[in-house]
Structures are given as structure tokens and as C-alpha cells.
């Protein structure tokens, strides 16, 4: 395939994409494929000779669509959304065509400067202090890992980078059990060790008990350990729980600890001022992550970390060998020094397209619609004696189970029946040991009637368990 063939095939791909999206409501949301089925359709080795694009594209159409779980389906209510607005898709198409590696300012000045500007737009839209600077990572996992590495090195006076951890005191990081597993992973990978992630108890609202945090820090100091940082959550993954950010940050700051707030999903909702009570006090955080690739509509991957002061993180992650020196350009930002990977895609472009194509008003309307429809669905299920609402949250998420005898097994059976049916897709979690079904609303193309269909479909299928 030559560059001169690209326009024709791009047009073909664009037509395919339009037909695919139009066909989504008719498709089962979750793939019906059995393990190994797709791999068996593919040859064992790469072809020695070039194959015609016609054949490749025909195989794409034959093999790929049925092997997909359709994340852009209007009745995808599983996990959290991974939205991609059409404007973001278009920007990614352009970024793919440009195919720049944006590790340094000079390897594509527009990528760095646009990243600075659009993350600034986003900070303002979220009501964050103007002094917070943004940087785009691939995922929240990487942003949290970066923050945890910074906690480690700041506590060690940046000696760990050179000497390793073997002679160092035991570092301690604090988080509640409601935080995402990416925090556990960061602690493990940072060499701090899972046993040194102190899971601070939560109160009746599943928020970190701030007095217990203060006690845990004091006990660790008394034991000769080295408290390094606190990770807080806004909109936890299981049930949407949020820590009390202001009071928890106050304890951490009084103890001189570095702080990171994980608002990967819920952060997008903060473009609506009425939800900002959920992270009140966040302006005091050292680091904060939210994923425009979840609810906001920037296609995966696009995770924005905001830093009150980038210096500690750059001191931790930045490395400048001779071949990366940008001679005479010392006053520019080289974003690779802020992130784990060296190489960087041009991700700011899709955020720029998204924010301009919809405006904050359009994005707020999307989020407010999802929240209102979630509440209406929750009210319908709660009025039905066959169901019990187990957790609720102010955003577009709740969980429920079946009422009556043998609830765990019957709720699990219901989930299986629902997902095999295919019209909607839901996933599970456990709440205080009980099996519950989560309903997470937030697909870009979902409508009120898609959300209300959940109650109808559940009502129809519950008779089968
Ligand atoms: C989804 C999620 C993550 C992980 O996000 P990735 O971008 O996939 O790494 C972390 N924390 C919370 C609260 C999440 O909802």
C-alpha cells in the first residue's frame, strides 16, 4: 500500500465506521465469542509476500466486528464508560496521519504547547486553581504510578533514585480500601511493597476515616517508619465512594506528606459546579488525575494529571542523557520528563477538538443527562419489590441485587442471563461481601430510553432466575 492509496482506503474506513456506529443498537453489547475462537481464524505466521488491501479489509470485516465488545454501544452500562466523541475520533485520525513522536518540545512544538493550553482550559473548566499545571498520560494507572514514585523520592530526599531502597527506612503510603487497584499496583512497582500500603479504615459513607489516618501516621512514625504520601479517591470504582478531600488533605499536609487524588472517572463531572462538593478542598492537593477518556468523550487513551508544583515529579522522572539535550532551548517544557515513558503521542489534539466541537455547555448537558437518567432508573428499581438498591452515589452509578432468599447466587445468575441476552451489558462488584450488580451510565450515545430499557429488560429477565 502506497501513500497515494491512503485517501481511498481512509474514505472506505470512514464509511465502515459510520455503518458500524449506526449498527450498534442492533448488536449484542458484549462479544459472544468463546476463548480461542478468533485466534483460530488467524494464520500461524505473517505472510512472506504482500497481500492485497482488498483481502485484508475483507478479513477485517469478517473477523473483527463479532470479536468486539461494543464500548460505544448506547446500552453499555458496564465498568465505567470509555467514550469517544466523533470529534475526538477525527482528531486521532489526524494524529495518526501525522505520526509524530512528541517526547520533546522540539520534536513537535505544537504538541507540547497545545498540551499546555488545553490542560489549562480543562483545569479552569474543572474549577481547579490556575496554578495547577496539566500533563497528559496514557492512563490513570501511569499517572498514579508517577505520583507514588514522587512520594517515594520526595520522602527519601531523592536518594532512592541512585541508591535504591535496600538501606532506606520502610516507606508508608496511606489510602482507603475504596481506592482503585492501580494504587496497589503503583505501590508494588515503586518497590515500596504492598505491605506498606496502609489501608485506612472507612466510615459509614465509605470515606476514609480522617482521625484513623492521623493515628496510622503517628503509629508509623513511632515505629520508625517513613510516611511518604496519601492517595485519596473521588468516585471509587466499585461504588463511586469519595473520601472527604479537604479534611484528609489537611491531615496529610500537617504531616508534610505528598498527596494524590484519584478522580479518574468522577473528575469529568466536575465541569458541572454542582458536583464539586464531592472533591471540596482539592485545590490543596499536590497531584490529581482525571480521565477525559472515560466520561468526557476524548477517545482512549487520554488521562490528565494536574500538579500543584511539577518540580518534585520532574525531579523524580526526568532524565536527560546527551542525546536528548535540546541545546539552547532551556526555557521550554519537555513533557517526557513528567511521565514514565519517553515516547509520547499527540494526545492534546483530541482534547482540543472535543472541547471546541461541544463546548463546555454541551459536555455539561451530556453529564447532567446521564446523572438524571441514572436517578430515574434507580427510583424505578427501588419501587420494584424484586430488587434492592445496595449503593447509590451522586453521579451516574448505583448498585442493586435481588431481594429475598439466596440473594448472592440469584443475583449472579441474573447477571449471567442479562449479559447472555445481550441487549444491555452490566458488571458486578462485591459490597461488604455481597454480590451486587453495578449500573454505570455514561455512554456518549446513550439516551433516556436506553437507560429506562434497563428496568424493562431486568423486569423481563428476572423471571428466569
Ligand atoms: C478507571 C479507573 C482507574 C484506572 O484507569 P486507567 O486509565 O485505565 O488506568 C483508576 N482509578 C479509578 C478511580 C478508576 O475509575
Short mmCIF file of C-alpha atoms and ligand atoms in Angstrom, two decimals:
data_model
loop_
_atom_site.label_atom_id
_atom_site.label_comp_id
_atom_site.label_asym_id
_atom_site.label_seq_id
_atom_site.Cartn_x
_atom_site.Cartn_y
_atom_site.Cartn_z
CA UNK A 1 0.00 0.00 0.00
CA UNK A 2 1.30 3.39 -1.02
CA UNK A 3 0.67 6.81 0.48
CA UNK A 4 -1.25 7.61 -2.69
CA UNK A 5 -3.68 4.75 -1.87
CA UNK A 6 -4.44 6.17 1.56
CA UNK A 7 -7.23 8.62 0.62
CA UNK A 8 -9.32 5.89 -0.97
CA UNK A 9 -8.87 3.49 1.93
CA UNK A 10 -9.41 6.22 4.51
CA UNK A 11 -12.71 7.02 2.87
CA UNK A 12 -13.60 3.33 2.95
CA UNK A 13 -12.66 3.15 6.64
CA UNK A 14 -14.76 6.25 7.38
CA UNK A 15 -17.78 4.67 5.64
CA UNK A 16 -17.25 1.46 7.57
CA UNK A 17 -17.06 3.41 10.83
CA UNK A 18 -20.31 5.24 10.11
CA UNK A 19 -22.10 1.98 9.32
CA UNK A 20 -20.60 0.31 12.38
CA UNK A 21 -21.83 3.05 14.71
CA UNK A 22 -25.26 3.05 13.11
CA UNK A 23 -25.48 -0.72 13.58
CA UNK A 24 -24.58 -0.71 17.28
CA UNK A 25 -28.12 -0.66 18.74
CA UNK A 26 -28.83 -3.92 16.87
CA UNK A 27 -25.69 -5.70 18.08
CA UNK A 28 -25.28 -7.63 21.36
CA UNK A 29 -23.26 -5.32 23.62
CA UNK A 30 -20.82 -7.96 24.88
CA UNK A 31 -18.89 -10.17 22.48
CA UNK A 32 -20.37 -13.67 22.11
CA UNK A 33 -17.02 -15.15 21.19
CA UNK A 34 -15.58 -18.16 23.02
CA UNK A 35 -11.91 -18.11 24.10
CA UNK A 36 -9.61 -19.08 21.21
CA UNK A 37 -12.26 -18.69 18.54
CA UNK A 38 -10.71 -15.56 16.98
CA UNK A 39 -7.12 -16.76 17.23
CA UNK A 40 -8.15 -19.91 15.33
CA UNK A 41 -9.27 -17.73 12.40
CA UNK A 42 -5.82 -16.18 12.02
CA UNK A 43 -2.83 -17.84 10.30
CA UNK A 44 0.11 -19.01 12.41
CA UNK A 45 2.73 -16.84 10.72
CA UNK A 46 2.96 -13.49 8.96
CA UNK A 47 2.76 -13.72 5.16
CA UNK A 48 6.08 -13.68 3.27
CA UNK A 49 4.55 -11.81 0.35
CA UNK A 50 2.39 -8.68 0.38
CA UNK A 51 -1.35 -9.28 0.40
CA UNK A 52 -3.85 -7.08 -1.45
CA UNK A 53 -5.56 -4.44 0.70
CA UNK A 54 -8.96 -5.68 -0.58
CA UNK A 55 -8.31 -9.02 1.05
CA UNK A 56 -7.06 -7.51 4.29
CA UNK A 57 -10.07 -5.24 4.55
CA UNK A 58 -12.47 -8.08 3.74
CA UNK A 59 -10.91 -10.15 6.55
CA UNK A 60 -11.23 -7.18 8.88
CA UNK A 61 -14.94 -7.00 8.16
CA UNK A 62 -15.30 -10.78 8.51
CA UNK A 63 -13.35 -11.27 11.73
CA UNK A 64 -13.22 -8.11 13.82
CA UNK A 65 -16.78 -6.83 14.45
CA UNK A 66 -18.06 -10.06 16.03
CA UNK A 67 -15.00 -10.25 18.26
CA UNK A 68 -15.74 -6.88 19.82
CA UNK A 69 -17.44 -5.85 22.99
CA UNK A 70 -19.00 -2.60 21.85
CA UNK A 71 -17.84 0.13 24.21
CA UNK A 72 -19.59 2.82 22.16
CA UNK A 73 -22.91 0.94 22.32
CA UNK A 74 -25.71 3.13 23.72
CA UNK A 75 -26.64 0.36 26.18
CA UNK A 76 -23.14 -0.25 27.55
CA UNK A 77 -23.63 0.08 31.32
CA UNK A 78 -20.64 -1.98 32.47
CA UNK A 79 -17.42 -0.86 34.26
CA UNK A 80 -17.10 2.86 33.51
CA UNK A 81 -17.65 4.38 30.06
CA UNK A 82 -14.75 4.76 27.63
CA UNK A 83 -16.27 7.39 25.43
CA UNK A 84 -15.01 8.63 22.10
CA UNK A 85 -16.89 11.57 20.63
CA UNK A 86 -16.76 11.71 16.82
CA UNK A 87 -14.70 14.93 17.02
CA UNK A 88 -12.12 13.09 19.10
CA UNK A 89 -12.07 10.19 16.62
CA UNK A 90 -11.38 12.65 13.84
CA UNK A 91 -8.54 14.27 15.77
CA UNK A 92 -6.99 10.86 16.46
CA UNK A 93 -7.24 10.08 12.76
CA UNK A 94 -5.23 13.24 12.05
CA UNK A 95 -2.74 12.48 14.84
CA UNK A 96 -2.27 9.00 13.34
CA UNK A 97 -1.63 10.51 9.94
CA UNK A 98 0.91 12.95 11.40
CA UNK A 99 2.50 10.11 13.41
CA UNK A 100 4.77 12.40 15.39
CA UNK A 101 6.67 11.27 18.47
CA UNK A 102 6.25 14.20 20.82
CA UNK A 103 8.79 13.44 23.56
CA UNK A 104 10.49 16.86 23.47
CA UNK A 105 9.24 20.35 22.71
CA UNK A 106 11.45 20.42 19.63
CA UNK A 107 10.19 17.05 18.34
CA UNK A 108 6.83 18.79 17.72
CA UNK A 109 6.39 22.18 19.38
CA UNK A 110 2.66 22.26 18.63
CA UNK A 111 2.04 19.06 20.62
CA UNK A 112 3.72 20.43 23.75
CA UNK A 113 2.21 23.89 23.55
CA UNK A 114 -1.27 22.64 22.74
CA UNK A 115 -0.99 20.19 25.67
CA UNK A 116 -0.13 23.10 27.98
CA UNK A 117 -3.02 25.20 26.70
CA UNK A 118 -5.79 22.59 26.60
CA UNK A 119 -4.91 21.12 30.00
CA UNK A 120 -5.11 24.75 31.21
CA UNK A 121 -8.57 25.05 29.64
CA UNK A 122 -9.54 21.83 31.39
CA UNK A 123 -8.20 22.99 34.78
CA UNK A 124 -10.31 26.12 34.51
CA UNK A 125 -13.36 24.12 33.38
CA UNK A 126 -13.00 21.83 36.42
CA UNK A 127 -12.68 24.78 38.80
CA UNK A 128 -9.07 23.96 39.70
CA UNK A 129 -6.60 26.66 40.74
CA UNK A 130 -4.92 28.39 37.79
CA UNK A 131 -1.53 27.47 39.24
CA UNK A 132 -2.11 23.74 38.69
CA UNK A 133 -0.35 22.55 35.54
CA UNK A 134 -1.53 19.61 33.48
CA UNK A 135 0.24 16.80 31.69
CA UNK A 136 -1.33 14.04 29.60
CA UNK A 137 -0.55 10.39 30.37
CA UNK A 138 -1.84 7.27 28.66
CA UNK A 139 -3.85 6.10 31.68
CA UNK A 140 -4.61 6.94 35.30
CA UNK A 141 -2.55 3.91 36.30
CA UNK A 142 0.57 5.60 34.94
CA UNK A 143 -0.32 8.97 36.45
CA UNK A 144 -0.83 7.38 39.87
CA UNK A 145 2.41 5.43 39.48
CA UNK A 146 4.20 8.71 38.70
CA UNK A 147 2.69 10.32 41.82
CA UNK A 148 3.66 7.36 44.02
CA UNK A 149 7.24 7.42 42.70
CA UNK A 150 7.30 11.13 43.52
CA UNK A 151 6.05 10.41 47.07
CA UNK A 152 8.81 7.85 47.47
CA UNK A 153 11.63 10.08 46.23
CA UNK A 154 10.46 13.21 48.00
CA UNK A 155 10.40 11.28 51.29
CA UNK A 156 13.88 9.89 50.58
CA UNK A 157 15.33 13.25 49.56
CA UNK A 158 15.75 11.82 46.03
CA UNK A 159 18.33 9.30 47.23
CA UNK A 160 16.29 6.26 46.17
CA UNK A 161 16.86 7.06 42.51
CA UNK A 162 20.58 6.41 42.98
CA UNK A 163 20.91 4.15 46.00
CA UNK A 164 17.76 2.08 45.67
CA UNK A 165 15.57 1.23 48.64
CA UNK A 166 17.51 -1.51 50.38
CA UNK A 167 19.07 0.70 53.05
CA UNK A 168 16.08 3.01 53.39
CA UNK A 169 13.51 3.04 56.20
CA UNK A 170 10.15 1.44 55.49
CA UNK A 171 8.17 3.87 53.38
CA UNK A 172 4.45 4.07 54.16
CA UNK A 173 1.62 5.23 51.88
CA UNK A 174 -1.98 5.65 53.03
CA UNK A 175 -5.21 5.03 51.14
CA UNK A 176 -8.65 3.61 51.87
CA UNK A 177 -9.88 0.23 50.65
CA UNK A 178 -12.16 2.08 48.19
CA UNK A 179 -9.21 3.20 46.05
CA UNK A 180 -8.58 1.52 42.73
CA UNK A 181 -6.21 -1.44 42.32
CA UNK A 182 -3.93 0.85 40.30
CA UNK A 183 -2.82 2.28 43.67
CA UNK A 184 -1.81 -1.20 44.88
CA UNK A 185 0.00 -1.77 41.59
CA UNK A 186 1.87 1.55 41.89
CA UNK A 187 2.99 0.68 45.44
CA UNK A 188 4.24 -2.72 44.28
CA UNK A 189 6.04 -1.40 41.21
CA UNK A 190 7.59 1.50 43.11
CA UNK A 191 9.38 -1.02 45.31
CA UNK A 192 7.50 0.16 48.39
CA UNK A 193 5.72 -3.15 48.74
CA UNK A 194 2.06 -3.96 49.22
CA UNK A 195 2.52 -4.41 52.99
CA UNK A 196 3.43 -0.73 53.24
CA UNK A 197 0.21 0.47 51.66
CA UNK A 198 -1.78 1.20 54.79
CA UNK A 199 -5.49 0.71 54.09
CA UNK A 200 -7.02 3.28 56.40
CA UNK A 201 -10.50 2.29 57.66
CA UNK A 202 -13.55 3.99 56.16
CA UNK A 203 -16.67 5.38 57.82
CA UNK A 204 -20.34 4.67 57.07
CA UNK A 205 -20.09 6.72 53.84
CA UNK A 206 -17.10 4.63 52.66
CA UNK A 207 -14.92 7.73 53.04
CA UNK A 208 -11.53 7.49 54.70
CA UNK A 209 -11.76 7.99 58.48
CA UNK A 210 -9.56 11.05 58.82
CA UNK A 211 -8.88 10.53 62.53
CA UNK A 212 -7.77 6.98 61.74
CA UNK A 213 -5.42 8.39 59.08
CA UNK A 214 -3.80 10.68 61.66
CA UNK A 215 -3.46 7.76 64.11
CA UNK A 216 -1.93 5.49 61.46
CA UNK A 217 0.67 8.10 60.55
CA UNK A 218 1.56 8.67 64.21
CA UNK A 219 1.86 4.94 64.88
CA UNK A 220 4.15 4.51 61.86
CA UNK A 221 6.38 7.37 62.95
CA UNK A 222 6.58 5.88 66.44
CA UNK A 223 7.62 2.56 64.86
CA UNK A 224 10.44 4.28 62.94
CA UNK A 225 8.77 4.01 59.54
CA UNK A 226 8.80 6.80 56.95
CA UNK A 227 5.33 8.09 55.98
CA UNK A 228 5.57 9.36 52.40
CA UNK A 229 2.16 10.13 50.95
CA UNK A 230 -1.60 9.82 50.92
CA UNK A 231 -3.74 8.70 47.95
CA UNK A 232 -7.38 9.76 48.09
CA UNK A 233 -10.27 8.84 45.84
CA UNK A 234 -13.19 10.75 44.38
CA UNK A 235 -15.63 8.37 42.74
CA UNK A 236 -14.17 4.96 43.62
CA UNK A 237 -14.59 2.23 41.07
CA UNK A 238 -16.75 -0.26 42.97
CA UNK A 239 -19.49 2.03 44.25
CA UNK A 240 -18.43 5.61 43.49
CA UNK A 241 -17.30 6.32 47.07
CA UNK A 242 -15.40 9.55 47.76
CA UNK A 243 -13.05 10.50 50.54
CA UNK A 244 -13.54 13.81 52.35
CA UNK A 245 -10.83 15.54 50.39
CA UNK A 246 -10.40 18.81 52.34
CA UNK A 247 -10.08 17.27 55.83
CA UNK A 248 -7.92 14.36 54.59
CA UNK A 249 -5.58 16.72 52.73
CA UNK A 250 -5.34 18.90 55.85
CA UNK A 251 -4.05 15.92 57.89
CA UNK A 252 -1.60 14.94 55.15
CA UNK A 253 -0.28 18.47 54.77
CA UNK A 254 0.11 18.94 58.51
CA UNK A 255 2.26 15.79 58.42
CA UNK A 256 4.27 17.06 55.46
CA UNK A 257 3.08 14.20 53.21
CA UNK A 258 2.69 14.38 49.41
CA UNK A 259 -0.90 13.90 48.24
CA UNK A 260 -2.52 12.45 45.12
CA UNK A 261 -6.24 12.41 44.35
CA UNK A 262 -7.62 9.74 42.00
CA UNK A 263 -10.73 11.07 40.28
CA UNK A 264 -10.22 9.02 37.11
CA UNK A 265 -13.93 8.63 36.41
CA UNK A 266 -15.67 11.28 38.54
CA UNK A 267 -13.29 14.08 37.57
CA UNK A 268 -15.13 14.65 34.28
CA UNK A 269 -18.32 15.53 36.19
CA UNK A 270 -16.54 18.46 37.84
CA UNK A 271 -17.13 20.55 34.73
CA UNK A 272 -20.55 20.89 36.42
CA UNK A 273 -20.13 23.12 39.51
CA UNK A 274 -22.94 21.33 41.37
CA UNK A 275 -20.81 18.17 41.75
CA UNK A 276 -17.68 19.90 43.02
CA UNK A 277 -18.73 19.35 46.62
CA UNK A 278 -17.52 15.78 46.02
CA UNK A 279 -13.90 16.97 45.94
CA UNK A 280 -14.17 20.11 48.04
CA UNK A 281 -10.71 21.19 49.15
CA UNK A 282 -8.98 19.57 46.14
CA UNK A 283 -7.15 22.84 45.44
CA UNK A 284 -4.80 21.80 48.27
CA UNK A 285 -3.74 18.53 46.56
CA UNK A 286 -0.23 18.10 45.19
CA UNK A 287 -1.41 15.85 42.36
CA UNK A 288 -4.74 14.90 40.84
CA UNK A 289 -5.71 12.61 37.99
CA UNK A 290 -8.87 12.52 35.88
CA UNK A 291 -9.50 10.63 32.65
CA UNK A 292 -11.03 12.56 29.75
CA UNK A 293 -11.05 9.10 28.09
CA UNK A 294 -13.70 7.84 30.48
CA UNK A 295 -16.77 10.04 30.72
CA UNK A 296 -15.75 13.26 28.95
CA UNK A 297 -15.50 11.92 25.38
CA UNK A 298 -11.81 12.05 24.46
CA UNK A 299 -11.08 8.63 22.95
CA UNK A 300 -8.85 6.21 24.82
CA UNK A 301 -6.13 6.99 25.78
CA UNK A 302 -6.11 10.39 27.45
CA UNK A 303 -5.54 10.79 31.18
CA UNK A 304 -4.73 14.22 32.61
CA UNK A 305 -2.68 14.71 35.75
CA UNK A 306 -2.72 18.15 37.38
CA UNK A 307 0.24 19.14 39.55
CA UNK A 308 0.38 22.00 42.05
CA UNK A 309 4.13 22.05 41.50
CA UNK A 310 5.65 19.90 38.75
CA UNK A 311 9.20 20.16 40.15
CA UNK A 312 9.12 17.12 42.52
CA UNK A 313 7.71 14.86 39.79
CA UNK A 314 10.13 16.13 37.14
CA UNK A 315 12.99 15.64 39.59
CA UNK A 316 11.78 12.05 40.05
CA UNK A 317 11.05 11.08 36.44
CA UNK A 318 13.22 13.43 34.42
CA UNK A 319 16.40 12.10 32.92
CA UNK A 320 18.40 13.97 30.31
CA UNK A 321 21.08 11.93 28.55
CA UNK A 322 23.23 13.76 26.00
CA UNK A 323 21.16 12.62 23.04
CA UNK A 324 18.04 14.24 24.50
CA UNK A 325 19.64 17.62 25.19
CA UNK A 326 17.78 20.42 23.44
CA UNK A 327 20.64 22.80 23.03
CA UNK A 328 19.83 26.41 23.71
CA UNK A 329 16.17 25.69 24.47
CA UNK A 330 16.25 25.52 28.24
CA UNK A 331 13.09 27.51 28.81
CA UNK A 332 10.76 25.01 27.09
CA UNK A 333 8.90 22.11 28.69
CA UNK A 334 9.91 18.62 27.60
CA UNK A 335 6.95 16.59 28.75
CA UNK A 336 8.76 13.24 28.68
CA UNK A 337 10.43 14.42 31.91
CA UNK A 338 6.99 14.49 33.56
CA UNK A 339 5.91 10.96 32.61
CA UNK A 340 7.13 7.35 32.75
CA UNK A 341 7.51 6.63 29.01
CA UNK A 342 9.92 8.62 26.87
CA UNK A 343 7.79 8.50 23.73
CA UNK A 344 4.55 10.46 23.61
CA UNK A 345 1.62 10.53 21.20
CA UNK A 346 -0.04 13.79 20.17
CA UNK A 347 -2.97 13.37 22.55
CA UNK A 348 -3.72 17.05 23.10
CA UNK A 349 -5.24 17.24 19.63
CA UNK A 350 -8.31 15.18 20.51
CA UNK A 351 -8.93 17.20 23.66
CA UNK A 352 -8.74 20.39 21.59
CA UNK A 353 -11.21 19.06 19.02
CA UNK A 354 -13.55 17.69 21.70
CA UNK A 355 -13.69 20.83 23.84
CA UNK A 356 -14.25 23.04 20.80
CA UNK A 357 -16.77 20.82 18.99
CA UNK A 358 -19.06 20.54 22.01
CA UNK A 359 -18.17 23.45 24.21
CA UNK A 360 -18.37 23.05 27.95
CA UNK A 361 -22.12 23.61 27.75
CA UNK A 362 -22.57 20.59 25.51
CA UNK A 363 -20.40 18.37 27.71
CA UNK A 364 -22.18 19.51 30.88
CA UNK A 365 -25.54 18.69 29.31
CA UNK A 366 -24.30 15.17 28.49
CA UNK A 367 -23.14 14.56 32.07
CA UNK A 368 -26.27 16.04 33.65
CA UNK A 369 -28.47 13.91 31.42
CA UNK A 370 -26.63 10.74 32.42
CA UNK A 371 -26.94 11.56 36.12
CA UNK A 372 -30.66 12.42 35.89
CA UNK A 373 -31.49 9.23 33.95
CA UNK A 374 -29.48 7.14 36.42
CA UNK A 375 -31.53 8.56 39.30
CA UNK A 376 -34.77 7.84 37.43
CA UNK A 377 -33.72 4.24 36.75
CA UNK A 378 -32.65 3.77 40.34
CA UNK A 379 -36.06 5.06 41.51
CA UNK A 380 -37.86 2.59 39.23
CA UNK A 381 -35.86 -0.38 40.51
CA UNK A 382 -36.22 0.71 44.11
CA UNK A 383 -40.01 0.80 43.69
CA UNK A 384 -39.97 -2.82 42.45
CA UNK A 385 -40.03 -5.27 45.40
CA UNK A 386 -37.97 -7.82 43.42
CA UNK A 387 -34.90 -5.54 43.59
CA UNK A 388 -32.92 -3.87 46.37
CA UNK A 389 -30.70 -0.82 45.79
CA UNK A 390 -27.45 -1.52 47.67
CA UNK A 391 -25.34 1.60 46.98
CA UNK A 392 -26.05 4.94 45.43
CA UNK A 393 -23.84 7.91 44.65
CA UNK A 394 -24.44 11.47 43.45
CA UNK A 395 -23.13 10.63 39.96
CA UNK A 396 -24.23 8.16 37.27
CA UNK A 397 -23.68 4.92 39.21
CA UNK A 398 -25.58 2.68 41.61
CA UNK A 399 -25.67 -0.98 42.53
CA UNK A 400 -28.53 -3.38 43.24
CA UNK A 401 -29.25 -7.02 43.99
CA UNK A 402 -32.24 -9.30 44.05
CA UNK A 403 -34.38 -9.29 47.19
CA UNK A 404 -35.33 -12.42 49.08
CA UNK A 405 -33.69 -15.82 49.64
CA UNK A 406 -30.30 -16.84 48.31
CA UNK A 407 -29.61 -13.34 47.03
CA UNK A 408 -25.96 -13.74 46.02
CA UNK A 409 -26.47 -16.77 43.81
CA UNK A 410 -29.66 -15.44 42.24
CA UNK A 411 -28.14 -12.00 41.59
CA UNK A 412 -25.15 -13.64 39.94
CA UNK A 413 -27.46 -15.81 37.85
CA UNK A 414 -29.43 -12.74 36.80
CA UNK A 415 -26.24 -11.00 35.66
CA UNK A 416 -25.34 -14.01 33.54
CA UNK A 417 -28.78 -14.12 31.93
CA UNK A 418 -28.74 -10.37 31.25
CA UNK A 419 -25.32 -10.41 29.59
CA UNK A 420 -26.07 -13.52 27.54
CA UNK A 421 -29.26 -11.80 26.36
CA UNK A 422 -27.03 -9.02 25.01
CA UNK A 423 -29.39 -6.03 24.88
CA UNK A 424 -27.61 -4.41 27.83
CA UNK A 425 -24.24 -5.03 29.46
CA UNK A 426 -23.76 -4.80 33.25
CA UNK A 427 -20.91 -5.87 35.55
CA UNK A 428 -20.63 -6.84 39.20
CA UNK A 429 -18.80 -5.96 42.36
CA UNK A 430 -18.97 -7.02 46.00
CA UNK A 431 -20.24 -4.68 48.71
CA UNK A 432 -19.46 -5.85 52.26
CA UNK A 433 -19.12 -9.34 50.83
CA UNK A 434 -22.45 -9.32 49.00
CA UNK A 435 -22.62 -9.84 45.23
CA UNK A 436 -24.17 -6.79 43.58
CA UNK A 437 -24.75 -5.61 40.01
CA UNK A 438 -23.39 -2.17 39.12
CA UNK A 439 -25.24 0.14 36.76
CA UNK A 440 -22.87 2.72 35.30
CA UNK A 441 -24.45 5.17 32.86
CA UNK A 442 -22.27 7.32 30.65
CA UNK A 443 -22.08 6.14 27.06
CA UNK A 444 -21.73 9.05 24.65
CA UNK A 445 -24.70 7.89 22.55
CA UNK A 446 -26.96 6.66 25.34
CA UNK A 447 -30.42 8.21 25.57
CA UNK A 448 -33.03 8.34 28.32
CA UNK A 449 -34.92 5.49 26.67
CA UNK A 450 -31.77 3.32 26.57
CA UNK A 451 -31.39 3.85 30.32
CA UNK A 452 -35.05 3.17 31.06
CA UNK A 453 -34.81 0.00 28.97
CA UNK A 454 -32.60 -1.43 31.74
CA UNK A 455 -35.61 -1.59 34.06
CA UNK A 456 -37.78 -3.22 31.37
CA UNK A 457 -35.14 -5.80 30.44
CA UNK A 458 -34.36 -6.65 34.07
CA UNK A 459 -38.08 -6.98 34.79
CA UNK A 460 -38.43 -9.34 31.84
CA UNK A 461 -35.36 -11.49 32.58
CA UNK A 462 -35.64 -11.72 36.38
CA UNK A 463 -38.30 -14.40 35.95
CA UNK A 464 -35.64 -16.75 34.53
CA UNK A 465 -33.54 -16.99 37.69
C1 LIG B 1 -10.69 3.54 35.76
C2 LIG B 1 -10.05 3.94 36.99
C3 LIG B 1 -8.66 3.84 37.15
C4 LIG B 1 -7.77 3.23 36.10
O1 LIG B 1 -7.82 3.97 34.95
P1 LIG B 1 -6.83 3.67 33.72
O2 LIG B 1 -6.83 4.96 32.99
O3 LIG B 1 -7.46 2.56 32.96
O4 LIG B 1 -5.52 3.30 34.28
C5 LIG B 1 -8.11 4.29 38.32
N1 LIG B 1 -8.87 4.81 39.29
C6 LIG B 1 -10.20 4.92 39.18
C7 LIG B 1 -11.00 5.53 40.30
C8 LIG B 1 -10.84 4.49 38.03
O5 LIG B 1 -12.17 4.61 37.91
#
